[in-house]
Amino acid sequence: MSSEEHKMSGNEIEIEHIDSPSTPESQPQNTENKTDSQEKLEAELAEQKDKYLRLFAEFDNYKKRTTRERIELIKTAAQDFVQIILPVLDDFDRAQKLAEEQKNDLIFPEGMKLMHHKLIGIMKNSGVEAMQSNGLPFDPNIHEAITEIPAPSEEMKGKIVDTVEKGYYMHDKIIRFAKVVVGK
């Protein structure tokens, strides 16, 4: 042991510094304890980082999903109204077809042609489009078969011979299935 003595003017202060011998057993235990606690803290930190990243990713997915749903809702907000208007468009189509078949402009005069054209334009601007189905193979995912008739030719078997009521898409989503007659 070594001791040091310091003297100051006026006041005497003795400071004794004692070097304690370090025991080799006490140092490794402290470092082992520090290492264990440090490892525990690092593990807890890693766990908290993982939880944070998962929570952040989950929230980001939630934001993206709700944004997609909101956009889809906006796109199809007018769907109910469009479905109410479709029978009117069907009536226009029937009147036009009848006028062409009978070659009678009184059935479908010029003013009605203009209204029909304007209604079709409004529907297209709203994302509504008619399905083309005559002559195509029958697809139960987009067509509703009303009846089957003998096919006029061999190549028309299993295909749509006539469309009774047009089907419609709104932004690539079916809002009304086409009612068709299928050749057998």
Short mmCIF file of N, CA and C in Angstrom, two decimals:
data_model
loop_
_atom_site.label_atom_id
_atom_site.label_comp_id
_atom_site.label_asym_id
_atom_site.label_seq_id
_atom_site.Cartn_x
_atom_site.Cartn_y
_atom_site.Cartn_z
N MET A 1 0.83 -1.17 0.00
CA MET A 1 0.00 0.00 0.00
C MET A 1 0.87 1.23 0.00
N SER A 2 0.46 2.19 -0.70
CA SER A 2 1.22 3.45 -0.71
C SER A 2 0.31 4.55 -0.23
N SER A 3 0.85 5.50 0.43
CA SER A 3 0.04 6.61 0.91
C SER A 3 0.73 7.90 0.55
N GLU A 4 -0.07 8.89 0.28
CA GLU A 4 0.48 10.20 -0.07
C GLU A 4 -0.09 11.21 0.90
N GLU A 5 0.70 12.18 1.18
CA GLU A 5 0.27 13.19 2.11
C GLU A 5 0.43 14.54 1.45
N HIS A 6 -0.62 15.35 1.46
CA HIS A 6 -0.58 16.67 0.85
C HIS A 6 -0.78 17.71 1.94
N LYS A 7 0.01 18.74 1.87
CA LYS A 7 -0.14 19.83 2.84
C LYS A 7 -0.43 21.10 2.09
N MET A 8 -1.34 21.87 2.65
CA MET A 8 -1.68 23.15 2.04
C MET A 8 -1.38 24.24 3.06
N SER A 9 -1.16 25.41 2.56
CA SER A 9 -0.84 26.52 3.45
C SER A 9 -2.05 26.90 4.28
N GLY A 10 -1.87 27.06 5.55
CA GLY A 10 -2.91 27.45 6.47
C GLY A 10 -3.71 26.27 6.97
N ASN A 11 -4.22 25.51 6.16
CA ASN A 11 -5.00 24.36 6.56
C ASN A 11 -4.26 23.11 6.15
N GLU A 12 -4.26 22.21 7.02
CA GLU A 12 -3.61 20.96 6.68
C GLU A 12 -4.69 19.95 6.33
N ILE A 13 -4.56 19.47 5.17
CA ILE A 13 -5.48 18.43 4.74
C ILE A 13 -4.66 17.23 4.37
N GLU A 14 -5.01 16.20 4.96
CA GLU A 14 -4.31 14.98 4.62
C GLU A 14 -5.20 14.14 3.73
N ILE A 15 -4.63 13.79 2.65
CA ILE A 15 -5.34 12.89 1.75
C ILE A 15 -4.51 11.65 1.67
N GLU A 16 -5.15 10.63 2.01
CA GLU A 16 -4.45 9.37 1.96
C GLU A 16 -5.03 8.56 0.81
N HIS A 17 -4.18 8.23 -0.06
CA HIS A 17 -4.59 7.46 -1.23
C HIS A 17 -4.09 6.05 -1.05
N ILE A 18 -5.03 5.16 -1.02
CA ILE A 18 -4.64 3.78 -0.79
C ILE A 18 -4.95 3.01 -2.04
N ASP A 19 -3.93 2.40 -2.56
CA ASP A 19 -4.14 1.53 -3.72
C ASP A 19 -4.54 0.18 -3.21
N SER A 20 -5.78 -0.20 -3.57
CA SER A 20 -6.22 -1.51 -3.13
C SER A 20 -5.82 -2.52 -4.19
N PRO A 21 -5.35 -3.60 -3.74
CA PRO A 21 -4.97 -4.60 -4.73
C PRO A 21 -6.23 -5.13 -5.42
N SER A 22 -6.16 -5.24 -6.71
CA SER A 22 -7.32 -5.75 -7.45
C SER A 22 -7.26 -7.25 -7.47
N THR A 23 -8.40 -7.80 -7.20
CA THR A 23 -8.46 -9.25 -7.20
C THR A 23 -8.86 -9.72 -8.59
N PRO A 24 -8.19 -10.68 -9.11
CA PRO A 24 -8.50 -11.14 -10.45
C PRO A 24 -9.90 -11.73 -10.55
N GLU A 25 -10.44 -12.20 -9.46
CA GLU A 25 -11.77 -12.80 -9.49
C GLU A 25 -12.85 -11.73 -9.65
N SER A 26 -12.66 -10.53 -9.06
CA SER A 26 -13.70 -9.51 -9.09
C SER A 26 -13.83 -8.88 -10.47
N GLN A 27 -12.80 -8.71 -11.22
CA GLN A 27 -12.87 -8.07 -12.54
C GLN A 27 -13.62 -8.93 -13.56
N PRO A 28 -13.35 -10.18 -13.73
CA PRO A 28 -14.09 -10.95 -14.73
C PRO A 28 -15.58 -11.04 -14.42
N GLN A 29 -15.96 -11.10 -13.16
CA GLN A 29 -17.38 -11.15 -12.83
C GLN A 29 -18.06 -9.87 -13.27
N ASN A 30 -17.43 -8.72 -13.04
CA ASN A 30 -18.01 -7.44 -13.46
C ASN A 30 -18.16 -7.39 -14.97
N THR A 31 -17.14 -7.82 -15.69
CA THR A 31 -17.24 -7.79 -17.16
C THR A 31 -18.25 -8.80 -17.65
N GLU A 32 -18.35 -9.95 -16.99
CA GLU A 32 -19.36 -10.94 -17.37
C GLU A 32 -20.75 -10.38 -17.10
N ASN A 33 -20.91 -9.74 -15.93
CA ASN A 33 -22.20 -9.13 -15.61
C ASN A 33 -22.54 -8.03 -16.60
N LYS A 34 -21.55 -7.21 -16.93
CA LYS A 34 -21.77 -6.13 -17.90
C LYS A 34 -22.09 -6.72 -19.27
N THR A 35 -21.39 -7.75 -19.65
CA THR A 35 -21.62 -8.37 -20.95
C THR A 35 -23.02 -8.98 -21.00
N ASP A 36 -23.43 -9.69 -19.94
CA ASP A 36 -24.76 -10.27 -19.90
C ASP A 36 -25.84 -9.20 -19.96
N SER A 37 -25.69 -8.16 -19.16
CA SER A 37 -26.70 -7.10 -19.16
C SER A 37 -26.67 -6.34 -20.49
N GLN A 38 -25.50 -6.18 -21.05
CA GLN A 38 -25.38 -5.49 -22.34
C GLN A 38 -26.05 -6.34 -23.44
N GLU A 39 -25.84 -7.64 -23.39
CA GLU A 39 -26.48 -8.53 -24.36
C GLU A 39 -28.00 -8.50 -24.21
N LYS A 40 -28.48 -8.46 -22.97
CA LYS A 40 -29.91 -8.38 -22.73
C LYS A 40 -30.48 -7.09 -23.30
N LEU A 41 -29.77 -5.99 -23.06
CA LEU A 41 -30.22 -4.70 -23.58
C LEU A 41 -30.22 -4.69 -25.12
N GLU A 42 -29.19 -5.26 -25.71
CA GLU A 42 -29.11 -5.32 -27.17
C GLU A 42 -30.24 -6.19 -27.73
N ALA A 43 -30.55 -7.28 -27.05
CA ALA A 43 -31.64 -8.15 -27.49
C ALA A 43 -32.98 -7.42 -27.38
N GLU A 44 -33.18 -6.69 -26.26
CA GLU A 44 -34.41 -5.91 -26.10
C GLU A 44 -34.51 -4.83 -27.17
N LEU A 45 -33.37 -4.18 -27.46
CA LEU A 45 -33.34 -3.15 -28.49
C LEU A 45 -33.69 -3.74 -29.86
N ALA A 46 -33.12 -4.87 -30.18
CA ALA A 46 -33.42 -5.53 -31.45
C ALA A 46 -34.90 -5.92 -31.52
N GLU A 47 -35.44 -6.41 -30.41
CA GLU A 47 -36.85 -6.79 -30.37
C GLU A 47 -37.74 -5.57 -30.57
N GLN A 48 -37.40 -4.46 -29.91
CA GLN A 48 -38.18 -3.23 -30.06
C GLN A 48 -38.09 -2.68 -31.48
N LYS A 49 -36.90 -2.76 -32.09
CA LYS A 49 -36.75 -2.33 -33.48
C LYS A 49 -37.61 -3.17 -34.40
N ASP A 50 -37.63 -4.47 -34.16
CA ASP A 50 -38.44 -5.38 -34.99
C ASP A 50 -39.92 -5.04 -34.85
N LYS A 51 -40.37 -4.83 -33.60
CA LYS A 51 -41.77 -4.46 -33.36
C LYS A 51 -42.11 -3.15 -34.06
N TYR A 52 -41.19 -2.19 -33.97
CA TYR A 52 -41.41 -0.89 -34.61
C TYR A 52 -41.52 -1.04 -36.12
N LEU A 53 -40.61 -1.80 -36.72
CA LEU A 53 -40.63 -1.98 -38.18
C LEU A 53 -41.91 -2.70 -38.62
N ARG A 54 -42.32 -3.70 -37.87
CA ARG A 54 -43.56 -4.42 -38.21
C ARG A 54 -44.78 -3.49 -38.09
N LEU A 55 -44.81 -2.72 -37.03
CA LEU A 55 -45.92 -1.79 -36.83
C LEU A 55 -45.94 -0.73 -37.93
N PHE A 56 -44.78 -0.23 -38.29
CA PHE A 56 -44.69 0.77 -39.35
C PHE A 56 -45.14 0.19 -40.68
N ALA A 57 -44.71 -1.03 -40.99
CA ALA A 57 -45.11 -1.68 -42.23
C ALA A 57 -46.62 -1.95 -42.24
N GLU A 58 -47.16 -2.38 -41.11
CA GLU A 58 -48.60 -2.62 -41.01
C GLU A 58 -49.39 -1.33 -41.23
N PHE A 59 -48.92 -0.25 -40.65
CA PHE A 59 -49.60 1.04 -40.82
C PHE A 59 -49.50 1.51 -42.27
N ASP A 60 -48.35 1.32 -42.88
CA ASP A 60 -48.17 1.71 -44.29
C ASP A 60 -49.11 0.91 -45.18
N ASN A 61 -49.24 -0.39 -44.93
CA ASN A 61 -50.17 -1.23 -45.69
C ASN A 61 -51.61 -0.76 -45.48
N TYR A 62 -51.95 -0.39 -44.25
CA TYR A 62 -53.29 0.12 -43.95
C TYR A 62 -53.58 1.38 -44.76
N LYS A 63 -52.61 2.30 -44.80
CA LYS A 63 -52.80 3.54 -45.56
C LYS A 63 -53.01 3.24 -47.05
N LYS A 64 -52.20 2.35 -47.59
CA LYS A 64 -52.33 2.00 -49.01
C LYS A 64 -53.67 1.35 -49.29
N ARG A 65 -54.10 0.44 -48.41
CA ARG A 65 -55.37 -0.25 -48.60
C ARG A 65 -56.54 0.72 -48.55
N THR A 66 -56.55 1.62 -47.57
CA THR A 66 -57.65 2.57 -47.47
C THR A 66 -57.64 3.54 -48.65
N THR A 67 -56.48 3.90 -49.15
CA THR A 67 -56.41 4.76 -50.33
C THR A 67 -57.00 4.05 -51.54
N ARG A 68 -56.62 2.78 -51.73
CA ARG A 68 -57.18 2.00 -52.84
C ARG A 68 -58.70 1.88 -52.72
N GLU A 69 -59.18 1.60 -51.50
CA GLU A 69 -60.62 1.47 -51.29
C GLU A 69 -61.33 2.78 -51.57
N ARG A 70 -60.74 3.89 -51.17
CA ARG A 70 -61.35 5.20 -51.40
C ARG A 70 -61.42 5.49 -52.90
N ILE A 71 -60.36 5.18 -53.63
CA ILE A 71 -60.35 5.39 -55.08
C ILE A 71 -61.41 4.52 -55.74
N GLU A 72 -61.51 3.27 -55.32
CA GLU A 72 -62.52 2.35 -55.87
C GLU A 72 -63.93 2.86 -55.56
N LEU A 73 -64.14 3.38 -54.37
CA LEU A 73 -65.44 3.90 -54.00
C LEU A 73 -65.81 5.10 -54.86
N ILE A 74 -64.85 5.96 -55.10
CA ILE A 74 -65.11 7.13 -55.94
C ILE A 74 -65.45 6.70 -57.37
N LYS A 75 -64.70 5.70 -57.88
CA LYS A 75 -64.95 5.23 -59.24
C LYS A 75 -66.35 4.66 -59.39
N THR A 76 -66.81 3.94 -58.40
CA THR A 76 -68.10 3.25 -58.51
C THR A 76 -69.22 3.95 -57.76
N ALA A 77 -69.00 5.19 -57.34
CA ALA A 77 -70.03 5.91 -56.58
C ALA A 77 -71.30 6.09 -57.39
N ALA A 78 -71.17 6.23 -58.68
CA ALA A 78 -72.34 6.47 -59.53
C ALA A 78 -72.97 5.16 -60.03
N GLN A 79 -72.46 4.04 -59.59
CA GLN A 79 -72.92 2.74 -60.10
C GLN A 79 -74.42 2.55 -59.90
N ASP A 80 -74.95 2.89 -58.74
CA ASP A 80 -76.38 2.71 -58.49
C ASP A 80 -77.21 3.56 -59.45
N PHE A 81 -76.78 4.80 -59.64
CA PHE A 81 -77.50 5.68 -60.55
C PHE A 81 -77.44 5.15 -61.98
N VAL A 82 -76.28 4.70 -62.39
CA VAL A 82 -76.12 4.17 -63.74
C VAL A 82 -77.02 2.96 -63.94
N GLN A 83 -77.12 2.09 -62.96
CA GLN A 83 -77.97 0.92 -63.09
C GLN A 83 -79.45 1.31 -63.22
N ILE A 84 -79.85 2.42 -62.66
CA ILE A 84 -81.22 2.91 -62.81
C ILE A 84 -81.44 3.45 -64.23
N ILE A 85 -80.42 4.07 -64.80
CA ILE A 85 -80.52 4.68 -66.13
C ILE A 85 -80.42 3.66 -67.26
N LEU A 86 -79.80 2.52 -67.02
CA LEU A 86 -79.59 1.53 -68.09
C LEU A 86 -80.88 1.09 -68.80
N PRO A 87 -82.00 0.89 -68.10
CA PRO A 87 -83.23 0.53 -68.84
C PRO A 87 -83.67 1.61 -69.83
N VAL A 88 -83.42 2.87 -69.50
CA VAL A 88 -83.75 3.96 -70.43
C VAL A 88 -82.89 3.84 -71.69
N LEU A 89 -81.61 3.56 -71.48
CA LEU A 89 -80.71 3.36 -72.62
C LEU A 89 -81.16 2.16 -73.45
N ASP A 90 -81.62 1.10 -72.79
CA ASP A 90 -82.14 -0.07 -73.50
C ASP A 90 -83.35 0.30 -74.36
N ASP A 91 -84.23 1.13 -73.82
CA ASP A 91 -85.40 1.56 -74.59
C ASP A 91 -84.99 2.36 -75.82
N PHE A 92 -84.00 3.22 -75.66
CA PHE A 92 -83.48 3.97 -76.82
C PHE A 92 -82.94 3.00 -77.87
N ASP A 93 -82.17 2.00 -77.41
CA ASP A 93 -81.59 1.03 -78.35
C ASP A 93 -82.68 0.26 -79.09
N ARG A 94 -83.73 -0.15 -78.37
CA ARG A 94 -84.83 -0.89 -79.00
C ARG A 94 -85.57 -0.03 -80.03
N ALA A 95 -85.82 1.22 -79.67
CA ALA A 95 -86.51 2.13 -80.59
C ALA A 95 -85.66 2.36 -81.84
N GLN A 96 -84.36 2.52 -81.67
CA GLN A 96 -83.48 2.73 -82.82
C GLN A 96 -83.46 1.48 -83.70
N LYS A 97 -83.39 0.32 -83.09
CA LYS A 97 -83.37 -0.94 -83.85
C LYS A 97 -84.68 -1.12 -84.62
N LEU A 98 -85.79 -0.83 -83.98
CA LEU A 98 -87.09 -0.95 -84.63
C LEU A 98 -87.21 0.02 -85.81
N ALA A 99 -86.76 1.25 -85.62
CA ALA A 99 -86.80 2.25 -86.69
C ALA A 99 -85.96 1.81 -87.88
N GLU A 100 -84.79 1.20 -87.61
CA GLU A 100 -83.93 0.73 -88.70
C GLU A 100 -84.57 -0.45 -89.41
N GLU A 101 -85.19 -1.37 -88.66
CA GLU A 101 -85.82 -2.54 -89.27
C GLU A 101 -87.01 -2.14 -90.14
N GLN A 102 -87.81 -1.20 -89.66
CA GLN A 102 -89.01 -0.80 -90.40
C GLN A 102 -88.73 0.36 -91.35
N LYS A 103 -87.52 0.87 -91.32
CA LYS A 103 -87.13 2.02 -92.15
C LYS A 103 -88.14 3.16 -92.00
N ASN A 104 -88.43 3.47 -90.73
CA ASN A 104 -89.41 4.50 -90.41
C ASN A 104 -88.77 5.49 -89.44
N ASP A 105 -88.48 6.70 -89.91
CA ASP A 105 -87.86 7.72 -89.07
C ASP A 105 -88.81 8.29 -88.03
N LEU A 106 -90.10 8.03 -88.17
CA LEU A 106 -91.06 8.53 -87.19
C LEU A 106 -90.94 7.79 -85.86
N ILE A 107 -90.48 6.56 -85.90
CA ILE A 107 -90.32 5.77 -84.67
C ILE A 107 -89.16 6.31 -83.84
N PHE A 108 -88.09 6.69 -84.52
CA PHE A 108 -86.89 7.18 -83.83
C PHE A 108 -86.43 8.46 -84.54
N PRO A 109 -87.11 9.58 -84.24
CA PRO A 109 -86.79 10.83 -84.95
C PRO A 109 -85.40 11.37 -84.59
N GLU A 110 -85.00 12.39 -85.31
CA GLU A 110 -83.66 12.99 -85.17
C GLU A 110 -83.39 13.46 -83.74
N GLY A 111 -84.37 14.04 -83.08
CA GLY A 111 -84.18 14.52 -81.71
C GLY A 111 -83.86 13.38 -80.75
N MET A 112 -84.53 12.25 -80.93
CA MET A 112 -84.25 11.09 -80.08
C MET A 112 -82.87 10.53 -80.38
N LYS A 113 -82.45 10.58 -81.64
CA LYS A 113 -81.10 10.13 -82.00
C LYS A 113 -80.06 10.98 -81.27
N LEU A 114 -80.28 12.27 -81.22
CA LEU A 114 -79.35 13.17 -80.53
C LEU A 114 -79.30 12.87 -79.04
N MET A 115 -80.48 12.66 -78.42
CA MET A 115 -80.52 12.35 -76.99
C MET A 115 -79.83 11.01 -76.71
N HIS A 116 -80.07 10.05 -77.57
CA HIS A 116 -79.45 8.73 -77.43
C HIS A 116 -77.93 8.85 -77.51
N HIS A 117 -77.47 9.58 -78.49
CA HIS A 117 -76.02 9.79 -78.66
C HIS A 117 -75.42 10.50 -77.44
N LYS A 118 -76.13 11.50 -76.94
CA LYS A 118 -75.64 12.25 -75.77
C LYS A 118 -75.61 11.36 -74.53
N LEU A 119 -76.64 10.55 -74.34
CA LEU A 119 -76.68 9.64 -73.18
C LEU A 119 -75.53 8.63 -73.24
N ILE A 120 -75.26 8.11 -74.42
CA ILE A 120 -74.13 7.18 -74.58
C ILE A 120 -72.81 7.89 -74.25
N GLY A 121 -72.66 9.14 -74.69
CA GLY A 121 -71.46 9.92 -74.40
C GLY A 121 -71.27 10.14 -72.90
N ILE A 122 -72.36 10.46 -72.21
CA ILE A 122 -72.30 10.68 -70.76
C ILE A 122 -71.89 9.39 -70.05
N MET A 123 -72.46 8.29 -70.50
CA MET A 123 -72.13 6.99 -69.89
C MET A 123 -70.64 6.66 -70.10
N LYS A 124 -70.13 6.89 -71.29
CA LYS A 124 -68.71 6.61 -71.56
C LYS A 124 -67.81 7.49 -70.70
N ASN A 125 -68.19 8.76 -70.53
CA ASN A 125 -67.40 9.66 -69.69
C ASN A 125 -67.42 9.22 -68.23
N SER A 126 -68.46 8.51 -67.83
CA SER A 126 -68.58 7.99 -66.46
C SER A 126 -67.89 6.64 -66.31
N GLY A 127 -67.30 6.14 -67.39
CA GLY A 127 -66.59 4.87 -67.33
C GLY A 127 -67.47 3.68 -67.65
N VAL A 128 -68.66 3.91 -68.18
CA VAL A 128 -69.58 2.82 -68.49
C VAL A 128 -69.45 2.48 -69.97
N GLU A 129 -69.28 1.18 -70.24
CA GLU A 129 -69.18 0.72 -71.62
C GLU A 129 -70.01 -0.53 -71.80
N ALA A 130 -70.62 -0.64 -72.97
CA ALA A 130 -71.44 -1.80 -73.29
C ALA A 130 -70.55 -2.98 -73.66
N MET A 131 -71.01 -4.19 -73.31
CA MET A 131 -70.29 -5.42 -73.69
C MET A 131 -70.65 -5.76 -75.13
N GLN A 132 -69.69 -6.24 -75.84
CA GLN A 132 -69.94 -6.78 -77.17
C GLN A 132 -70.08 -8.29 -76.98
N SER A 133 -71.19 -8.85 -77.42
CA SER A 133 -71.38 -10.27 -77.16
C SER A 133 -71.82 -11.09 -78.36
N ASN A 134 -72.49 -10.52 -79.34
CA ASN A 134 -72.96 -11.29 -80.50
C ASN A 134 -71.80 -11.95 -81.23
N GLY A 135 -71.93 -13.26 -81.47
CA GLY A 135 -70.92 -14.00 -82.21
C GLY A 135 -69.76 -14.49 -81.36
N LEU A 136 -69.70 -14.07 -80.10
CA LEU A 136 -68.61 -14.50 -79.21
C LEU A 136 -69.01 -15.80 -78.51
N PRO A 137 -68.02 -16.57 -78.05
CA PRO A 137 -68.35 -17.78 -77.27
C PRO A 137 -69.05 -17.39 -75.96
N PHE A 138 -69.99 -18.23 -75.56
CA PHE A 138 -70.72 -17.98 -74.31
C PHE A 138 -69.78 -18.12 -73.12
N ASP A 139 -69.78 -17.12 -72.25
CA ASP A 139 -68.97 -17.12 -71.03
C ASP A 139 -69.89 -16.85 -69.84
N PRO A 140 -70.14 -17.86 -69.00
CA PRO A 140 -71.07 -17.66 -67.88
C PRO A 140 -70.60 -16.63 -66.86
N ASN A 141 -69.34 -16.22 -66.94
CA ASN A 141 -68.84 -15.20 -66.01
C ASN A 141 -69.32 -13.80 -66.39
N ILE A 142 -69.68 -13.60 -67.66
CA ILE A 142 -70.11 -12.27 -68.09
C ILE A 142 -71.46 -12.29 -68.80
N HIS A 143 -71.96 -13.48 -69.14
CA HIS A 143 -73.24 -13.59 -69.85
C HIS A 143 -74.25 -14.38 -69.01
N GLU A 144 -75.51 -14.04 -69.23
CA GLU A 144 -76.60 -14.78 -68.61
C GLU A 144 -77.43 -15.35 -69.75
N ALA A 145 -77.45 -16.67 -69.86
CA ALA A 145 -78.17 -17.32 -70.96
C ALA A 145 -79.67 -17.32 -70.66
N ILE A 146 -80.43 -16.72 -71.55
CA ILE A 146 -81.88 -16.70 -71.41
C ILE A 146 -82.45 -18.00 -71.98
N THR A 147 -81.95 -18.37 -73.15
CA THR A 147 -82.43 -19.59 -73.81
C THR A 147 -81.38 -20.09 -74.78
N GLU A 148 -81.59 -21.33 -75.23
CA GLU A 148 -80.74 -21.91 -76.27
C GLU A 148 -81.62 -22.20 -77.47
N ILE A 149 -81.09 -21.92 -78.64
CA ILE A 149 -81.80 -22.23 -79.88
C ILE A 149 -80.87 -23.02 -80.77
N PRO A 150 -81.42 -23.73 -81.76
CA PRO A 150 -80.55 -24.43 -82.69
C PRO A 150 -79.65 -23.40 -83.42
N ALA A 151 -78.37 -23.71 -83.49
CA ALA A 151 -77.42 -22.78 -84.12
C ALA A 151 -77.71 -22.68 -85.61
N PRO A 152 -77.67 -21.46 -86.16
CA PRO A 152 -77.92 -21.29 -87.58
C PRO A 152 -76.84 -21.93 -88.45
N SER A 153 -75.63 -22.07 -87.90
CA SER A 153 -74.55 -22.74 -88.62
C SER A 153 -73.72 -23.52 -87.61
N GLU A 154 -72.91 -24.43 -88.14
CA GLU A 154 -72.07 -25.28 -87.29
C GLU A 154 -71.10 -24.45 -86.45
N GLU A 155 -70.58 -23.38 -87.00
CA GLU A 155 -69.59 -22.56 -86.29
C GLU A 155 -70.21 -21.70 -85.18
N MET A 156 -71.52 -21.56 -85.14
CA MET A 156 -72.20 -20.77 -84.10
C MET A 156 -72.60 -21.61 -82.88
N LYS A 157 -72.28 -22.90 -82.88
CA LYS A 157 -72.60 -23.73 -81.71
C LYS A 157 -71.77 -23.27 -80.51
N GLY A 158 -72.45 -23.06 -79.39
CA GLY A 158 -71.76 -22.61 -78.17
C GLY A 158 -71.46 -21.12 -78.17
N LYS A 159 -71.90 -20.44 -79.22
CA LYS A 159 -71.66 -18.99 -79.32
C LYS A 159 -72.98 -18.24 -79.15
N ILE A 160 -72.86 -16.95 -78.94
CA ILE A 160 -74.03 -16.12 -78.72
C ILE A 160 -74.64 -15.74 -80.07
N VAL A 161 -75.92 -16.11 -80.24
CA VAL A 161 -76.63 -15.84 -81.47
C VAL A 161 -77.28 -14.45 -81.43
N ASP A 162 -77.85 -14.09 -80.27
CA ASP A 162 -78.52 -12.80 -80.15
C ASP A 162 -78.38 -12.29 -78.71
N THR A 163 -78.36 -10.97 -78.58
CA THR A 163 -78.30 -10.33 -77.27
C THR A 163 -79.65 -9.71 -76.99
N VAL A 164 -80.31 -10.17 -75.95
CA VAL A 164 -81.62 -9.66 -75.58
C VAL A 164 -81.46 -8.34 -74.81
N GLU A 165 -80.51 -8.31 -73.89
CA GLU A 165 -80.23 -7.11 -73.11
C GLU A 165 -78.72 -6.99 -72.96
N LYS A 166 -78.19 -5.83 -73.35
CA LYS A 166 -76.75 -5.63 -73.30
C LYS A 166 -76.23 -5.68 -71.86
N GLY A 167 -75.01 -6.16 -71.74
CA GLY A 167 -74.32 -6.10 -70.47
C GLY A 167 -73.45 -4.86 -70.45
N TYR A 168 -73.09 -4.40 -69.26
CA TYR A 168 -72.29 -3.18 -69.16
C TYR A 168 -71.17 -3.34 -68.14
N TYR A 169 -70.05 -2.69 -68.46
CA TYR A 169 -68.90 -2.57 -67.55
C TYR A 169 -68.85 -1.15 -67.04
N MET A 170 -68.41 -0.99 -65.82
CA MET A 170 -68.09 0.33 -65.29
C MET A 170 -66.68 0.24 -64.72
N HIS A 171 -65.76 0.90 -65.39
CA HIS A 171 -64.34 0.83 -65.00
C HIS A 171 -63.88 -0.63 -64.91
N ASP A 172 -64.14 -1.40 -65.93
CA ASP A 172 -63.75 -2.80 -66.05
C ASP A 172 -64.40 -3.72 -65.01
N LYS A 173 -65.42 -3.26 -64.36
CA LYS A 173 -66.18 -4.07 -63.41
C LYS A 173 -67.58 -4.27 -63.99
N ILE A 174 -68.05 -5.50 -63.98
CA ILE A 174 -69.37 -5.78 -64.54
C ILE A 174 -70.45 -5.21 -63.63
N ILE A 175 -71.31 -4.36 -64.21
CA ILE A 175 -72.42 -3.83 -63.42
C ILE A 175 -73.75 -4.44 -63.86
N ARG A 176 -73.75 -5.04 -65.07
CA ARG A 176 -74.93 -5.79 -65.49
C ARG A 176 -74.48 -6.85 -66.49
N PHE A 177 -74.93 -8.08 -66.26
CA PHE A 177 -74.58 -9.18 -67.15
C PHE A 177 -75.43 -9.10 -68.42
N ALA A 178 -74.84 -9.51 -69.53
CA ALA A 178 -75.57 -9.52 -70.80
C ALA A 178 -76.54 -10.71 -70.81
N LYS A 179 -77.76 -10.46 -71.19
CA LYS A 179 -78.76 -11.54 -71.31
C LYS A 179 -78.76 -11.94 -72.78
N VAL A 180 -78.40 -13.21 -73.03
CA VAL A 180 -78.12 -13.65 -74.40
C VAL A 180 -78.87 -14.93 -74.76
N VAL A 181 -78.93 -15.18 -76.06
CA VAL A 181 -79.46 -16.41 -76.63
C VAL A 181 -78.25 -17.17 -77.20
N VAL A 182 -78.11 -18.43 -76.81
CA VAL A 182 -76.94 -19.21 -77.18
C VAL A 182 -77.35 -20.28 -78.20
N GLY A 183 -76.49 -20.49 -79.20
CA GLY A 183 -76.74 -21.53 -80.21
C GLY A 183 -76.27 -22.88 -79.68
N LYS A 184 -77.09 -23.92 -79.96
CA LYS A 184 -76.66 -25.27 -79.51
C LYS A 184 -76.62 -26.23 -80.68
#
